[in-house]
Amino acid sequence: MRTIAVINQKGGCGKTTVSINLSAALAAKGNRTLLVDMDPQGHCAVGLAVPEEQIEQSTYDVLIGAGRGEPMRLKEILWQICERFEMAPSNIDLAAFEQQMTGIVDRENCLKKVLAEVQDEYDYVVIDCPPSVGLLTFNALRAASDVMVPVEMGYFSLHGLSRQLETLSAFCEQCEQTINVTVLASMYDIRTKMGREILAELKKHFSERMFKTVVNFNTKLKEAASLGQPVGEYDPTSKGYKDFLALADELIGSDTQMHKAQLVNSLQAKLESIGASADELLADTPSQQPKKQQPIVSLDEKLSDFYGVRQLDGQVVFSTMYPRAQKVQIAGDFNEWDPEKTPLQRLDENGKWQLAMPINKGLYRYRLVVDGQWQQDPYNDWIEMNPYGDFNSVLNVQ
Ligand SMILES: Nc1ncnc2c1ncn2[C@@H]1O[C@H](COP(=O)(O)OP(=O)(O)O)[C@@H](O)[C@H]1O
Ligand SMILES: [Mg+2]
């Protein structure tokens, strides 16, 4: 059994689309495939027409059970999607997992234990991860033999990629585990100059760690998801389906094993150069410049015009993006770690959230709480591992 965690801290880069359609393609090629939804947003169920109100038990129940040492109940929660393709759905309950597991020994191995029980029953397990680095993603990593990082072909995704690889490096160093990390170009639109440039950059840096298959931007993928079908069912002649069949072939044919040390070194080497390339690309692209003619010093600065944390007029401003969240709060050293004290306001229908507050000079750690789920600030690169193996975001108020 090969277990592929589909991971990227960035939301909207195609994780769920890849998870669903890769699973369906693997099954279509004769493999017994299990899709596990580890995102409390529950989008795998939405994308596969599993009615949310009918989900009585979810990955949450199975993981909590495993954490408490109870007998495994994975079979009880599975939905059959089509021949050889089953899915373990999630729902918002899963958002409580991290907090409920506080203090429980081995809590990052719950999914691994659950999957170990069924290792002879599936050829492939695909894990759709949440857009955050918390206990849920750690569970996916611990269970995984492979990590697939879908990267949307936009300038900011290169930046997101460095953050992602940093996290994966930290993880590999922390635990004795061999993981095969591969980058996947997703939502590629060959007609745009930006898309072509970014793909060329990615190929330059990740040639050997990148899937040759590219997932093109294809509206059939969106339409299929909105009707609750894998694209192969919705339109088997589509380019979207062809891409996923090719991806499944490439995955099946690829070598899974890579030595841990080699992996960590090669990722760290890439980190610096990919950051530099992102800056170069941005500098070369007039259309990407902000309207005010301010010199751009780095990609970080440009990003912080939009999201992240910065000091403005004596206040500290937190900006973030969660299109589907109902509630975004912040908890940190500056508010006794009580998220209720500091809710962010939703600014627009695109899902931008913001909070401005005065904070005294000093160094602070904080986390975002999104619909009850604690996570690091995805737009702040400065992170620090806390004693629980999760990441806090760090902020220096000057
Ligand atoms: N290759 C693609 N072509 C067209 N639309 C896509 C593609 N991949 C994803 N999308 C759309 O982009 C949106 C975000 O994708 P999703 O898979 O939900 O990302 P994530 O799980 O990373 O948040 C969805 O509306 C999805 O239908
Ligand atoms: Mg998703």
mmCIF file with all atom_site columns, N, CA, C and O and ligand atoms in Angstrom, residues 10-17 128 187 215-219 221-222 225 324, ligand 1:
data_model
loop_
_atom_site.group_PDB
_atom_site.id
_atom_site.type_symbol
_atom_site.label_atom_id
_atom_site.label_alt_id
_atom_site.label_comp_id
_atom_site.label_asym_id
_atom_site.label_entity_id
_atom_site.label_seq_id
_atom_site.pdbx_PDB_ins_code
_atom_site.Cartn_x
_atom_site.Cartn_y
_atom_site.Cartn_z
_atom_site.occupancy
_atom_site.B_iso_or_equiv
_atom_site.pdbx_formal_charge
_atom_site.auth_seq_id
_atom_site.auth_comp_id
_atom_site.auth_asym_id
_atom_site.auth_atom_id
_atom_site.pdbx_PDB_model_num
ATOM   1   N N   . LYS A 1 10  ? -1.237  26.472 1.283   1.00 0.00 ? 10  LYS A N   1
ATOM   2   C CA  . LYS A 1 10  ? -2.041  27.471 0.596   1.00 0.00 ? 10  LYS A CA  1
ATOM   3   C C   . LYS A 1 10  ? -3.403  26.871 0.248   1.00 0.00 ? 10  LYS A C   1
ATOM   4   O O   . LYS A 1 10  ? -3.466  25.760 -0.274  1.00 0.00 ? 10  LYS A O   1
ATOM   5   N N   . GLY A 1 11  ? -4.476  27.595 0.512   1.00 0.00 ? 11  GLY A N   1
ATOM   6   C CA  . GLY A 1 11  ? -5.804  27.136 0.107   1.00 0.00 ? 11  GLY A CA  1
ATOM   7   C C   . GLY A 1 11  ? -5.991  27.409 -1.383  1.00 0.00 ? 11  GLY A C   1
ATOM   8   O O   . GLY A 1 11  ? -5.338  28.288 -1.941  1.00 0.00 ? 11  GLY A O   1
ATOM   9   N N   . GLY A 1 12  ? -6.846  26.637 -2.030  1.00 0.00 ? 12  GLY A N   1
ATOM   10  C CA  . GLY A 1 12  ? -7.203  26.934 -3.418  1.00 0.00 ? 12  GLY A CA  1
ATOM   11  C C   . GLY A 1 12  ? -6.147  26.588 -4.455  1.00 0.00 ? 12  GLY A C   1
ATOM   12  O O   . GLY A 1 12  ? -6.211  27.056 -5.584  1.00 0.00 ? 12  GLY A O   1
ATOM   13  N N   . CYS A 1 13  ? -5.168  25.753 -4.104  1.00 0.00 ? 13  CYS A N   1
ATOM   14  C CA  . CYS A 1 13  ? -4.141  25.427 -5.098  1.00 0.00 ? 13  CYS A CA  1
ATOM   15  C C   . CYS A 1 13  ? -4.460  24.102 -5.793  1.00 0.00 ? 13  CYS A C   1
ATOM   16  O O   . CYS A 1 13  ? -3.684  23.632 -6.610  1.00 0.00 ? 13  CYS A O   1
ATOM   17  N N   . GLY A 1 14  ? -5.588  23.514 -5.453  1.00 0.00 ? 14  GLY A N   1
ATOM   18  C CA  . GLY A 1 14  ? -6.024  22.316 -6.163  1.00 0.00 ? 14  GLY A CA  1
ATOM   19  C C   . GLY A 1 14  ? -5.864  21.011 -5.402  1.00 0.00 ? 14  GLY A C   1
ATOM   20  O O   . GLY A 1 14  ? -5.997  19.932 -5.992  1.00 0.00 ? 14  GLY A O   1
ATOM   21  N N   . LYS A 1 15  ? -5.626  21.071 -4.102  1.00 0.00 ? 15  LYS A N   1
ATOM   22  C CA  . LYS A 1 15  ? -5.420  19.832 -3.323  1.00 0.00 ? 15  LYS A CA  1
ATOM   23  C C   . LYS A 1 15  ? -6.608  18.880 -3.434  1.00 0.00 ? 15  LYS A C   1
ATOM   24  O O   . LYS A 1 15  ? -6.454  17.696 -3.727  1.00 0.00 ? 15  LYS A O   1
ATOM   25  N N   . THR A 1 16  ? -7.803  19.426 -3.196  1.00 0.00 ? 16  THR A N   1
ATOM   26  C CA  . THR A 1 16  ? -8.978  18.549 -3.183  1.00 0.00 ? 16  THR A CA  1
ATOM   27  C C   . THR A 1 16  ? -9.267  18.023 -4.596  1.00 0.00 ? 16  THR A C   1
ATOM   28  O O   . THR A 1 16  ? -9.590  16.841 -4.774  1.00 0.00 ? 16  THR A O   1
ATOM   29  N N   . THR A 1 17  ? -9.107  18.882 -5.581  1.00 0.00 ? 17  THR A N   1
ATOM   30  C CA  . THR A 1 17  ? -9.329  18.464 -6.973  1.00 0.00 ? 17  THR A CA  1
ATOM   31  C C   . THR A 1 17  ? -8.363  17.337 -7.340  1.00 0.00 ? 17  THR A C   1
ATOM   32  O O   . THR A 1 17  ? -8.749  16.332 -7.935  1.00 0.00 ? 17  THR A O   1
ATOM   33  N N   . ASP A 1 128 ? -6.277  13.955 1.549   1.00 0.00 ? 128 ASP A N   1
ATOM   34  C CA  . ASP A 1 128 ? -6.484  15.376 1.238   1.00 0.00 ? 128 ASP A CA  1
ATOM   35  C C   . ASP A 1 128 ? -6.281  16.170 2.531   1.00 0.00 ? 128 ASP A C   1
ATOM   36  O O   . ASP A 1 128 ? -6.996  15.965 3.509   1.00 0.00 ? 128 ASP A O   1
ATOM   37  N N   . MET A 1 187 ? -3.323  23.637 -12.214 1.00 0.00 ? 187 MET A N   1
ATOM   38  C CA  . MET A 1 187 ? -4.047  24.785 -12.790 1.00 0.00 ? 187 MET A CA  1
ATOM   39  C C   . MET A 1 187 ? -3.170  25.536 -13.782 1.00 0.00 ? 187 MET A C   1
ATOM   40  O O   . MET A 1 187 ? -3.104  26.764 -13.765 1.00 0.00 ? 187 MET A O   1
ATOM   41  N N   . VAL A 1 215 ? -1.080  19.286 -14.406 1.00 0.00 ? 215 VAL A N   1
ATOM   42  C CA  . VAL A 1 215 ? -2.540  19.355 -14.416 1.00 0.00 ? 215 VAL A CA  1
ATOM   43  C C   . VAL A 1 215 ? -2.936  20.716 -14.990 1.00 0.00 ? 215 VAL A C   1
ATOM   44  O O   . VAL A 1 215 ? -2.678  21.757 -14.381 1.00 0.00 ? 215 VAL A O   1
ATOM   45  N N   . ASN A 1 216 ? -3.499  20.682 -16.177 1.00 0.00 ? 216 ASN A N   1
ATOM   46  C CA  . ASN A 1 216 ? -3.885  21.927 -16.841 1.00 0.00 ? 216 ASN A CA  1
ATOM   47  C C   . ASN A 1 216 ? -5.118  22.533 -16.201 1.00 0.00 ? 216 ASN A C   1
ATOM   48  O O   . ASN A 1 216 ? -5.928  21.834 -15.576 1.00 0.00 ? 216 ASN A O   1
ATOM   49  N N   . PHE A 1 217 ? -5.263  23.827 -16.366 1.00 0.00 ? 217 PHE A N   1
ATOM   50  C CA  . PHE A 1 217 ? -6.513  24.469 -15.971 1.00 0.00 ? 217 PHE A CA  1
ATOM   51  C C   . PHE A 1 217 ? -7.585  23.977 -16.923 1.00 0.00 ? 217 PHE A C   1
ATOM   52  O O   . PHE A 1 217 ? -7.427  24.041 -18.136 1.00 0.00 ? 217 PHE A O   1
ATOM   53  N N   . ASN A 1 218 ? -8.652  23.436 -16.383 1.00 0.00 ? 218 ASN A N   1
ATOM   54  C CA  . ASN A 1 218 ? -9.689  22.864 -17.228 1.00 0.00 ? 218 ASN A CA  1
ATOM   55  C C   . ASN A 1 218 ? -11.035 23.055 -16.525 1.00 0.00 ? 218 ASN A C   1
ATOM   56  O O   . ASN A 1 218 ? -11.242 22.546 -15.424 1.00 0.00 ? 218 ASN A O   1
ATOM   57  N N   . THR A 1 219 ? -11.928 23.797 -17.176 1.00 0.00 ? 219 THR A N   1
ATOM   58  C CA  . THR A 1 219 ? -13.189 24.125 -16.494 1.00 0.00 ? 219 THR A CA  1
ATOM   59  C C   . THR A 1 219 ? -14.035 22.880 -16.213 1.00 0.00 ? 219 THR A C   1
ATOM   60  O O   . THR A 1 219 ? -14.875 22.881 -15.333 1.00 0.00 ? 219 THR A O   1
ATOM   61  N N   . LEU A 1 221 ? -13.081 20.330 -14.760 1.00 0.00 ? 221 LEU A N   1
ATOM   62  C CA  . LEU A 1 221 ? -12.749 19.893 -13.394 1.00 0.00 ? 221 LEU A CA  1
ATOM   63  C C   . LEU A 1 221 ? -13.625 20.634 -12.393 1.00 0.00 ? 221 LEU A C   1
ATOM   64  O O   . LEU A 1 221 ? -14.139 20.059 -11.433 1.00 0.00 ? 221 LEU A O   1
ATOM   65  N N   . LYS A 1 222 ? -13.793 21.905 -12.622 1.00 0.00 ? 222 LYS A N   1
ATOM   66  C CA  . LYS A 1 222 ? -14.644 22.728 -11.750 1.00 0.00 ? 222 LYS A CA  1
ATOM   67  C C   . LYS A 1 222 ? -16.100 22.269 -11.856 1.00 0.00 ? 222 LYS A C   1
ATOM   68  O O   . LYS A 1 222 ? -16.785 22.088 -10.858 1.00 0.00 ? 222 LYS A O   1
ATOM   69  N N   . ALA A 1 225 ? -16.724 18.966 -10.156 1.00 0.00 ? 225 ALA A N   1
ATOM   70  C CA  . ALA A 1 225 ? -16.761 19.098 -8.693  1.00 0.00 ? 225 ALA A CA  1
ATOM   71  C C   . ALA A 1 225 ? -18.103 19.670 -8.249  1.00 0.00 ? 225 ALA A C   1
ATOM   72  O O   . ALA A 1 225 ? -18.688 19.215 -7.256  1.00 0.00 ? 225 ALA A O   1
ATOM   73  N N   . ARG A 1 324 ? -13.895 30.400 3.005   1.00 0.00 ? 324 ARG A N   1
ATOM   74  C CA  . ARG A 1 324 ? -15.055 29.618 3.449   1.00 0.00 ? 324 ARG A CA  1
ATOM   75  C C   . ARG A 1 324 ? -15.252 29.642 4.954   1.00 0.00 ? 324 ARG A C   1
ATOM   76  O O   . ARG A 1 324 ? -16.136 28.978 5.468   1.00 0.00 ? 324 ARG A O   1
HETATM 77  N N1  . LIG B 2 .   ? -6.932  22.174 -12.810 1.00 0.00 ? 1   LIG B N1  1
HETATM 78  C C1  . LIG B 2 .   ? -7.984  22.945 -12.510 1.00 0.00 ? 1   LIG B C1  1
HETATM 79  N N2  . LIG B 2 .   ? -8.687  23.551 -13.488 1.00 0.00 ? 1   LIG B N2  1
HETATM 80  C C2  . LIG B 2 .   ? -9.751  24.332 -13.193 1.00 0.00 ? 1   LIG B C2  1
HETATM 81  N N3  . LIG B 2 .   ? -10.193 24.574 -11.952 1.00 0.00 ? 1   LIG B N3  1
HETATM 82  C C3  . LIG B 2 .   ? -9.541  23.981 -10.922 1.00 0.00 ? 1   LIG B C3  1
HETATM 83  C C4  . LIG B 2 .   ? -8.398  23.134 -11.144 1.00 0.00 ? 1   LIG B C4  1
HETATM 84  N N4  . LIG B 2 .   ? -7.950  22.698 -9.939  1.00 0.00 ? 1   LIG B N4  1
HETATM 85  C C5  . LIG B 2 .   ? -8.774  23.246 -9.023  1.00 0.00 ? 1   LIG B C5  1
HETATM 86  N N5  . LIG B 2 .   ? -9.718  24.011 -9.603  1.00 0.00 ? 1   LIG B N5  1
HETATM 87  C C6  . LIG B 2 .   ? -10.764 24.792 -8.912  1.00 0.00 ? 1   LIG B C6  1
HETATM 88  O O1  . LIG B 2 .   ? -10.122 25.717 -8.034  1.00 0.00 ? 1   LIG B O1  1
HETATM 89  C C7  . LIG B 2 .   ? -10.811 25.784 -6.802  1.00 0.00 ? 1   LIG B C7  1
HETATM 90  C C8  . LIG B 2 .   ? -9.885  25.393 -5.648  1.00 0.00 ? 1   LIG B C8  1
HETATM 91  O O2  . LIG B 2 .   ? -9.477  24.050 -5.841  1.00 0.00 ? 1   LIG B O2  1
HETATM 92  P P1  . LIG B 2 .   ? -9.410  23.000 -4.629  1.00 0.00 ? 1   LIG B P1  1
HETATM 93  O O3  . LIG B 2 .   ? -9.077  21.685 -5.233  1.00 0.00 ? 1   LIG B O3  1
HETATM 94  O O4  . LIG B 2 .   ? -10.640 23.085 -3.777  1.00 0.00 ? 1   LIG B O4  1
HETATM 95  O O5  . LIG B 2 .   ? -8.160  23.573 -3.831  1.00 0.00 ? 1   LIG B O5  1
HETATM 96  P P2  . LIG B 2 .   ? -7.687  23.288 -2.313  1.00 0.00 ? 1   LIG B P2  1
HETATM 97  O O6  . LIG B 2 .   ? -8.220  21.967 -1.909  1.00 0.00 ? 1   LIG B O6  1
HETATM 98  O O7  . LIG B 2 .   ? -6.202  23.352 -2.391  1.00 0.00 ? 1   LIG B O7  1
HETATM 99  O O8  . LIG B 2 .   ? -8.257  24.411 -1.492  1.00 0.00 ? 1   LIG B O8  1
HETATM 100 C C9  . LIG B 2 .   ? -12.012 24.888 -6.939  1.00 0.00 ? 1   LIG B C9  1
HETATM 101 O O9  . LIG B 2 .   ? -13.121 25.668 -7.324  1.00 0.00 ? 1   LIG B O9  1
HETATM 102 C C10 . LIG B 2 .   ? -11.639 23.919 -8.056  1.00 0.00 ? 1   LIG B C10 1
HETATM 103 O O10 . LIG B 2 .   ? -12.777 23.458 -8.761  1.00 0.00 ? 1   LIG B O10 1
#
